[in-house]
Short mmCIF file of C-alpha atoms in Angstrom, two decimals:
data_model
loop_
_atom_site.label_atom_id
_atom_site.label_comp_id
_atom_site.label_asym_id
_atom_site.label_seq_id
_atom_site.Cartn_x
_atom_site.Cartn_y
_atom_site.Cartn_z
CA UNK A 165 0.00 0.00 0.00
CA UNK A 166 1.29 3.34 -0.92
CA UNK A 167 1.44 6.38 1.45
CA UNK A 168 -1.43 8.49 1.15
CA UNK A 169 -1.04 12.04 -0.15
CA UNK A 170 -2.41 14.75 0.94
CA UNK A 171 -5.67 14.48 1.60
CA UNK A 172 -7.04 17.35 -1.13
CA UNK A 173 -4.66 16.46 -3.34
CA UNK A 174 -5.79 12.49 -2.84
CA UNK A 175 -9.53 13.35 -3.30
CA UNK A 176 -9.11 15.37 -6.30
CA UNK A 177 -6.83 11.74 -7.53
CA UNK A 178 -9.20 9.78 -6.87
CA UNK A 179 -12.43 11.63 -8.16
CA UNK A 180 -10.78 12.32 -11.62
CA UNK A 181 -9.71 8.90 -11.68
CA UNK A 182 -13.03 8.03 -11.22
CA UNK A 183 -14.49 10.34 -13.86
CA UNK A 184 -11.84 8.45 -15.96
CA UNK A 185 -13.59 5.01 -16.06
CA UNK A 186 -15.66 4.38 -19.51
CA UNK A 187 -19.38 3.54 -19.20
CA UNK A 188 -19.69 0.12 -18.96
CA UNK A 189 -16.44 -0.88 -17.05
CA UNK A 190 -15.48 -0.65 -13.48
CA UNK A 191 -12.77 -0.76 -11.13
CA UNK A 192 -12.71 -1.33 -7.07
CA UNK A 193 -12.33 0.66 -4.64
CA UNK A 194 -8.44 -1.64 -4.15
CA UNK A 195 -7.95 -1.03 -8.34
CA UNK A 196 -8.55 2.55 -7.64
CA UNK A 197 -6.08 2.58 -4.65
CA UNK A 198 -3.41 0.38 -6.59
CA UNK A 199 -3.67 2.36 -9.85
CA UNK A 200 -2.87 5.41 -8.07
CA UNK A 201 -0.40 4.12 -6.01
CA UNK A 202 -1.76 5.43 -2.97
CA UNK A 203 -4.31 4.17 0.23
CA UNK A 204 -6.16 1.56 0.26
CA UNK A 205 -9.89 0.52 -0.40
CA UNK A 206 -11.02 2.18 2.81
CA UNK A 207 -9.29 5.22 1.67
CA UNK A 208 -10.94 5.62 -1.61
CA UNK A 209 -14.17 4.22 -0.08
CA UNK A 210 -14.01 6.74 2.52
CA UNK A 211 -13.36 9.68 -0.37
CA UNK A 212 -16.46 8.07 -2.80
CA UNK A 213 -18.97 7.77 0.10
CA UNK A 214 -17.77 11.55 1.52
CA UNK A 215 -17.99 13.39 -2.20
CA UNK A 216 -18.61 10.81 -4.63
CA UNK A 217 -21.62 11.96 -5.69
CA UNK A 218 -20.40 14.20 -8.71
CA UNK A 219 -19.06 11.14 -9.98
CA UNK A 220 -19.78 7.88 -11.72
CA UNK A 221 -19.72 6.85 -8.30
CA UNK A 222 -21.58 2.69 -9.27
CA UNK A 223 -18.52 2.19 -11.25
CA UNK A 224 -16.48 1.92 -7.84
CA UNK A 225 -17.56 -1.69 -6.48
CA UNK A 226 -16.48 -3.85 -3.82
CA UNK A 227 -13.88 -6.68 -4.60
CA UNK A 228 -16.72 -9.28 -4.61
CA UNK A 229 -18.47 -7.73 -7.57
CA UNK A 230 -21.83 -6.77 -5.26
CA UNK A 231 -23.74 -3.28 -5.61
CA UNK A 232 -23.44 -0.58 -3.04
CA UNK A 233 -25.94 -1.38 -0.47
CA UNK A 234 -28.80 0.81 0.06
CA UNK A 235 -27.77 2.28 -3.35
CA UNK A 236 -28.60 -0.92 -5.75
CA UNK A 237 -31.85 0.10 -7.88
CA UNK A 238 -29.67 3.47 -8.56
CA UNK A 239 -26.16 1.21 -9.84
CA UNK A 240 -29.08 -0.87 -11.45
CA UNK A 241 -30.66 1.65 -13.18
CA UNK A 242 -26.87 2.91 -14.33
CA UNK A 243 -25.55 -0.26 -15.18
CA UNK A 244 -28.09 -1.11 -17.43
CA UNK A 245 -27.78 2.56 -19.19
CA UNK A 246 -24.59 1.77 -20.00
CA UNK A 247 -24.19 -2.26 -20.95
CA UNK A 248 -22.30 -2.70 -18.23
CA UNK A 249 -22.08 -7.03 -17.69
CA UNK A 250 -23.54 -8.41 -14.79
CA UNK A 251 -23.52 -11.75 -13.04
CA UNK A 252 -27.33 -12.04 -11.99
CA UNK A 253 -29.22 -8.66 -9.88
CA UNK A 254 -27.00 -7.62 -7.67
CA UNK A 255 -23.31 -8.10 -9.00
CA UNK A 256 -21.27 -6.53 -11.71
CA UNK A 257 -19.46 -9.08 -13.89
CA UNK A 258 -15.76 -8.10 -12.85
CA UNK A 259 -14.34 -10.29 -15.41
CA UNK A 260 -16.09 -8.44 -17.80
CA UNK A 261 -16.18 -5.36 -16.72
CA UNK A 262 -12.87 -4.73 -15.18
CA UNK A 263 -10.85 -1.82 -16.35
CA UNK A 264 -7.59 -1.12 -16.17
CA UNK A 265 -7.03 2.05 -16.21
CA UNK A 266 -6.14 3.01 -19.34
CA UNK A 267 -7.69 4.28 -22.39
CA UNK A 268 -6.77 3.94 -25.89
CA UNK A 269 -3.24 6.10 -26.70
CA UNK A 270 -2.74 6.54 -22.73
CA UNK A 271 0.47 5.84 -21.13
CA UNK A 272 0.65 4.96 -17.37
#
């Protein structure tokens, strides 16, 4: 696990990271953490549950694939908007719909 940055500097990371994902994919909350090289899943929870809301926020999932609880019919509603592969109602497909990060022409 990296050292977290600042923690303006790690929200604004993290939310434009966020606004980053295509429609359709997702990454969790550890992807998010590992990608930037910084926190952890609680960490980037902790930044999508405080001001997530600007953002794509149901293409953030736990590890195990499930929905954001209390928040499903909304990811529902979003997922199927966008294509985005599930594994019956309440889990995204992550082997599907895993992203990694980078788009097409992007260097890491």
């Amino acid at each position: 696990m990296g050292r977290v940055k600042d923690g303006e500097e790690y929200v604004e990371l993290v939310l434009g990271l966020v606004e980053r994902i295509p429609a359709g994919r997702v990454m969790t909350y550890g992807d998010v953490a590992e990608y930037l090289g910084a926190g952890g899943p609680r960490q980037v929870g902790r930044v999508m549950s405080l001001q997530g809301g600007g953002v794509p926020w149901w293409r953030v999932i736990r590890a195990d694939g499930r929905m954001l609880p209390g928040h499903e019919a909304r990811a529902r509603a979003a997922y199927a908007r966008e294509g985005t592969p599930l594994r019956g109602e309440d889990r995204v497909d992550l082997r599907r719909a895993r992203w990694e990060g980078l788009l097409p022409g992007d260097e890491r």
